[in-house]
CSV table of C-alpha atoms in Angstrom, one decimal:
chain,number,residue,atom,x,y,z
A,239,MET,CA,137.8,60.1,113.6
A,240,LYS,CA,138.2,63.1,115.9
A,241,PRO,CA,136.1,63.4,119.1
A,242,VAL,CA,133.2,65.8,119.2
A,243,ILE,CA,134.2,66.8,122.7
A,244,ALA,CA,137.8,66.6,124.1
A,245,VAL,CA,138.3,68.2,127.5
A,246,SER,CA,141.5,68.1,129.5
A,247,GLY,CA,142.2,69.6,132.9
A,248,LEU,CA,139.2,71.9,132.6
A,249,ARG,CA,138.9,74.3,135.5
A,250,LYS,CA,136.6,77.2,136.3
A,251,THR,CA,137.0,79.5,139.2
A,252,TYR,CA,134.7,82.4,140.1
A,253,GLY,CA,136.2,85.2,142.2
A,254,SER,CA,139.7,85.1,143.8
A,255,GLY,CA,141.4,84.7,147.2
A,256,GLU,CA,139.5,83.3,150.1
A,257,THR,CA,136.1,83.9,148.5
A,258,ALA,CA,137.0,82.0,145.3
A,259,VAL,CA,134.5,79.4,144.2
A,260,HIS,CA,136.1,76.4,142.3
A,261,ALA,CA,133.2,75.3,140.2
A,262,LEU,CA,135.3,72.9,138.1
A,263,ARG,CA,138.5,71.3,139.4
A,264,GLY,CA,140.1,69.6,136.5
A,265,VAL,CA,137.6,67.8,134.4
A,266,GLU,CA,138.6,65.2,131.8
A,267,LEU,CA,136.0,64.2,129.3
A,268,VAL,CA,135.9,62.8,125.7
A,269,VAL,CA,132.7,62.3,123.7
A,270,GLN,CA,133.0,60.4,120.4
A,271,PRO,CA,130.8,61.0,117.3
A,272,GLY,CA,127.5,59.2,117.6
A,273,GLU,CA,127.5,58.9,121.4
A,274,TYR,CA,124.5,59.6,123.6
A,275,VAL,CA,125.7,60.9,126.9
A,276,ALA,CA,123.8,62.0,130.0
A,277,ILE,CA,125.6,64.3,132.4
A,278,MET,CA,124.1,64.2,135.9
A,279,GLY,CA,124.8,66.0,139.2
A,280,ALA,CA,123.1,67.6,142.2
A,281,SER,CA,122.7,71.4,142.5
A,282,GLY,CA,126.1,73.0,143.0
A,283,SER,CA,128.0,70.0,141.6
A,284,GLY,CA,129.5,71.9,138.7
A,285,LYS,CA,127.1,70.4,136.2
A,286,SER,CA,125.7,73.7,135.0
A,287,THR,CA,129.2,75.3,134.7
A,288,LEU,CA,130.3,72.3,132.6
A,289,LEU,CA,127.2,72.8,130.4
A,290,ASN,CA,128.2,76.5,129.9
A,291,LEU,CA,131.7,75.6,128.9
A,292,LEU,CA,130.8,72.7,126.6
A,293,GLY,CA,128.3,75.1,124.9
A,294,CYS,CA,130.9,77.8,124.5
A,295,LEU,CA,128.7,80.1,126.6
A,296,ASP,CA,131.6,80.7,129.0
A,297,VAL,CA,135.4,80.2,128.9
A,298,PRO,CA,137.4,78.0,131.3
A,299,SER,CA,139.9,79.5,133.8
A,300,SER,CA,142.4,76.9,132.6
A,301,GLY,CA,142.5,73.6,130.7
A,302,ARG,CA,141.8,72.7,127.1
A,303,TYR,CA,138.6,72.2,125.2
A,304,LEU,CA,138.4,71.0,121.6
A,305,LEU,CA,135.0,71.1,120.0
A,306,ASP,CA,135.0,68.9,116.9
A,307,GLY,CA,138.7,69.6,116.7
A,308,MET,CA,138.5,73.4,117.2
A,309,PRO,CA,140.5,74.8,120.2
A,310,VAL,CA,137.8,76.8,122.0
A,311,GLY,CA,140.1,78.6,124.3
A,312,GLU,CA,142.0,80.2,121.4
A,313,LEU,CA,138.9,81.8,119.8
A,314,ASN,CA,137.7,85.4,120.2
A,315,GLU,CA,134.0,86.3,120.9
A,316,ARG,CA,133.0,86.5,117.3
A,317,GLN,CA,134.7,83.2,116.5
A,318,LEU,CA,133.0,81.6,119.5
A,319,SER,CA,129.6,82.9,118.3
A,320,LEU,CA,130.2,81.4,114.9
A,321,LEU,CA,131.3,78.1,116.4
A,322,ARG,CA,128.2,77.9,118.6
A,323,ASN,CA,126.0,78.6,115.6
A,324,ARG,CA,127.7,76.0,113.3
A,325,LYS,CA,128.7,73.2,115.7
A,326,ILE,CA,126.2,73.1,118.5
A,327,GLY,CA,122.4,72.7,118.4
A,328,PHE,CA,121.0,73.9,121.8
A,329,ILE,CA,117.8,72.5,123.3
A,330,PHE,CA,116.6,74.3,126.5
A,331,GLN,CA,114.1,73.5,129.1
A,332,SER,CA,112.0,76.5,128.3
A,333,PHE,CA,111.8,75.9,124.5
A,334,ASN,CA,112.7,79.6,123.6
A,335,LEU,CA,110.4,79.8,120.6
A,336,VAL,CA,109.4,83.1,119.1
A,337,PRO,CA,105.7,83.3,120.1
A,338,ARG,CA,104.1,84.9,117.1
A,339,THR,CA,106.2,83.0,114.5
A,340,SER,CA,105.2,79.7,112.9
A,341,ALA,CA,107.0,76.4,113.8
A,342,LEU,CA,108.6,76.5,110.4
A,343,SER,CA,109.9,80.0,110.8
A,344,ASN,CA,111.2,79.2,114.3
A,345,VAL,CA,113.2,76.4,112.8
A,346,GLU,CA,114.6,78.6,110.1
A,347,LEU,CA,115.9,81.2,112.5
A,348,PRO,CA,119.5,79.8,112.9
A,349,LEU,CA,119.9,79.9,109.1
A,350,ILE,CA,119.0,83.6,108.7
A,351,TYR,CA,122.6,84.8,108.7
A,352,SER,CA,124.0,81.7,107.0
A,353,GLY,CA,123.9,83.2,103.5
A,354,LEU,CA,121.5,80.5,102.3
A,355,ARG,CA,118.8,81.5,99.8
A,356,ARG,CA,115.3,81.6,101.3
A,357,ALA,CA,114.2,78.5,99.3
A,358,ASP,CA,117.2,76.5,100.7
A,359,ARG,CA,116.5,77.7,104.3
A,360,ARG,CA,112.9,76.6,103.9
A,361,ARG,CA,113.8,73.3,102.5
A,362,ARG,CA,116.2,72.5,105.4
A,363,ALA,CA,113.6,73.7,107.9
A,364,VAL,CA,110.9,71.4,106.4
A,365,ALA,CA,113.4,68.5,106.5
A,366,ALA,CA,114.2,69.2,110.2
A,367,LEU,CA,110.5,69.2,111.1
A,368,GLU,CA,110.0,66.0,109.3
A,369,MET,CA,112.8,64.4,111.3
A,370,VAL,CA,111.0,65.2,114.6
A,371,GLY,CA,107.6,64.2,113.2
A,372,LEU,CA,106.0,67.6,113.0
A,373,SER,CA,105.8,68.4,109.3
A,374,ASP,CA,102.0,68.6,109.6
A,375,ARG,CA,102.4,71.4,112.3
A,376,ALA,CA,104.7,73.6,110.2
A,377,LYS,CA,102.3,76.6,110.0
A,378,HIS,CA,101.2,76.4,113.6
A,379,LEU,CA,102.2,79.0,116.2
A,380,PRO,CA,103.8,77.8,119.5
A,381,SER,CA,100.6,78.6,121.4
A,382,GLU,CA,98.8,76.1,119.1
A,383,LEU,CA,101.2,73.3,120.0
A,384,SER,CA,101.5,71.1,123.1
A,385,GLY,CA,104.5,71.4,125.3
A,386,GLY,CA,106.0,68.2,123.8
A,387,GLN,CA,105.4,69.5,120.3
A,388,GLN,CA,107.0,72.9,121.2
A,389,GLN,CA,110.1,71.0,122.4
A,390,ARG,CA,110.2,69.0,119.2
A,391,VAL,CA,110.2,72.2,117.3
A,392,ALA,CA,113.1,73.3,119.4
A,393,VAL,CA,114.9,70.1,118.6
A,394,ALA,CA,114.2,70.7,114.8
A,395,ARG,CA,115.7,74.2,115.2
A,396,ALA,CA,118.8,72.7,116.9
A,397,LEU,CA,119.1,70.2,114.0
A,398,VAL,CA,118.7,72.6,111.1
A,399,THR,CA,122.3,73.8,110.9
A,400,GLY,CA,123.7,70.2,110.8
A,401,PRO,CA,125.6,70.6,114.1
A,402,ALA,CA,128.3,68.3,115.4
A,403,LEU,CA,126.7,68.2,118.8
A,404,LEU,CA,123.1,68.4,120.1
A,405,LEU,CA,123.4,69.8,123.6
A,406,ALA,CA,120.2,69.6,125.7
A,407,ASP,CA,119.8,71.3,129.1
A,408,GLU,CA,117.1,69.6,131.2
A,409,PRO,CA,115.0,69.3,128.0
A,410,THR,CA,112.0,67.6,129.6
A,411,GLY,CA,111.9,69.7,132.8
A,412,ASN,CA,108.6,71.5,131.7
A,413,LEU,CA,106.9,68.4,130.2
A,414,ASP,CA,104.4,65.9,131.5
A,415,ARG,CA,105.3,62.2,131.4
A,416,ALA,CA,103.7,61.5,128.0
A,417,SER,CA,105.4,64.5,126.4
A,418,THR,CA,108.7,63.6,128.1
A,419,GLU,CA,108.6,60.1,126.5
A,420,ASP,CA,107.7,61.7,123.2
A,421,VAL,CA,110.7,64.0,123.2
A,422,LEU,CA,113.1,61.4,124.5
A,423,GLY,CA,111.9,59.1,121.7
A,424,VAL,CA,113.0,61.8,119.2
A,425,PHE,CA,116.5,61.9,120.9
A,426,ASP,CA,116.7,58.1,120.6
A,427,ARG,CA,115.9,58.1,116.9
A,428,LEU,CA,118.3,61.0,116.2
A,429,ASN,CA,121.1,59.2,118.0
A,430,ALA,CA,120.3,56.0,116.2
A,431,LEU,CA,120.8,57.9,113.0
A,432,GLY,CA,124.3,59.0,114.1
A,433,ARG,CA,123.7,62.3,115.9
A,434,THR,CA,125.9,63.0,118.9
A,435,VAL,CA,123.7,63.9,121.9
A,436,VAL,CA,124.7,65.2,125.3
A,437,VAL,CA,121.9,65.8,127.8
A,438,ILE,CA,122.3,67.6,131.1
A,439,THR,CA,119.7,66.2,133.5
A,440,HIS,CA,119.0,65.3,137.1
A,441,GLU,CA,116.3,62.8,136.2
A,442,ASP,CA,117.1,59.1,136.1
A,443,GLU,CA,114.3,58.4,133.6
A,444,VAL,CA,116.0,60.8,131.1
A,445,ALA,CA,119.5,59.4,131.8
A,446,ALA,CA,118.1,55.9,131.2
A,447,HIS,CA,117.8,56.7,127.5
A,448,ALA,CA,121.5,57.6,127.1
A,449,HIS,CA,124.2,55.0,126.5
A,450,ARG,CA,126.7,56.5,128.8
A,451,VAL,CA,126.1,58.4,132.1
A,452,VAL,CA,128.7,60.8,133.5
A,453,ARG,CA,128.2,62.0,137.1
A,454,VAL,CA,129.7,65.3,138.4
A,455,SER,CA,130.2,66.1,142.0
A,456,ASP,CA,132.2,68.9,143.7
A,457,GLY,CA,133.6,70.1,140.3
A,458,LEU,CA,134.9,66.7,139.3
A,459,ILE,CA,133.7,63.7,137.2
A,460,VAL,CA,133.3,61.0,139.8
A,461,ALA,CA,131.7,58.3,137.6
A,462,ASP,CA,131.6,57.6,133.8
A,463,GLU,CA,129.8,54.5,132.9
A,464,VAL,CA,128.6,52.9,129.7
A,465,THR,CA,125.1,51.8,130.4
A,466,ARG,CA,124.0,50.1,127.2
A,467,THR,CA,125.0,49.5,123.6
A,468,ARG,CA,124.2,52.1,121.0
A,469,GLY,CA,121.4,51.2,118.6
A,470,VAL,CA,121.4,51.6,114.9
A,471,VAL,CA,118.6,52.4,112.5
A,472,ALA,CA,118.3,50.0,109.6
């Protein structure tokens, strides 16, 4: 089975000469299907740069990145856009929901240009909301949902395309403790069902839900530890 993420010698440099900033200095990372990985690092560690490269939002200065077997560095911008849409489900700190659109329609958005019939898009969006426990809030606007519920809608939107990777950037940064545990519980269940989850975080309580913690410092991975055995849903 091919890795979801396979990174070798990944480097990212901004600028040149004496003013060059070496954000990543030769990162090596492999994430297998079904893993739940937390990537941690202080501000300026290279953690955010690594997120942008893993999410195909930026390209490395050198090195190789295979996303579900696809060589990211060999793709043009249109191909990268298609890869992001089909292979990665993004979850951001700020939810990024369309304010005057229902939860169900927000979840449907990534499928608009997929060529699916409206009925098929709706069916998949309903199924994604059911997976995060929000089928009873399908017609609600974001303003009618709590912060935790809005983030669960964002998770459903990330799931709806059937991506190889769920990539979450500080997903609980805007949530209170109860909502944080609620959203992390959704990640736990999705991973137990076989979803590959990578979470970028600086919070120990978030990383504690992962099965593997990767620590980044000064543009390098300085620790990579399996913290607990992966669970399985019966």
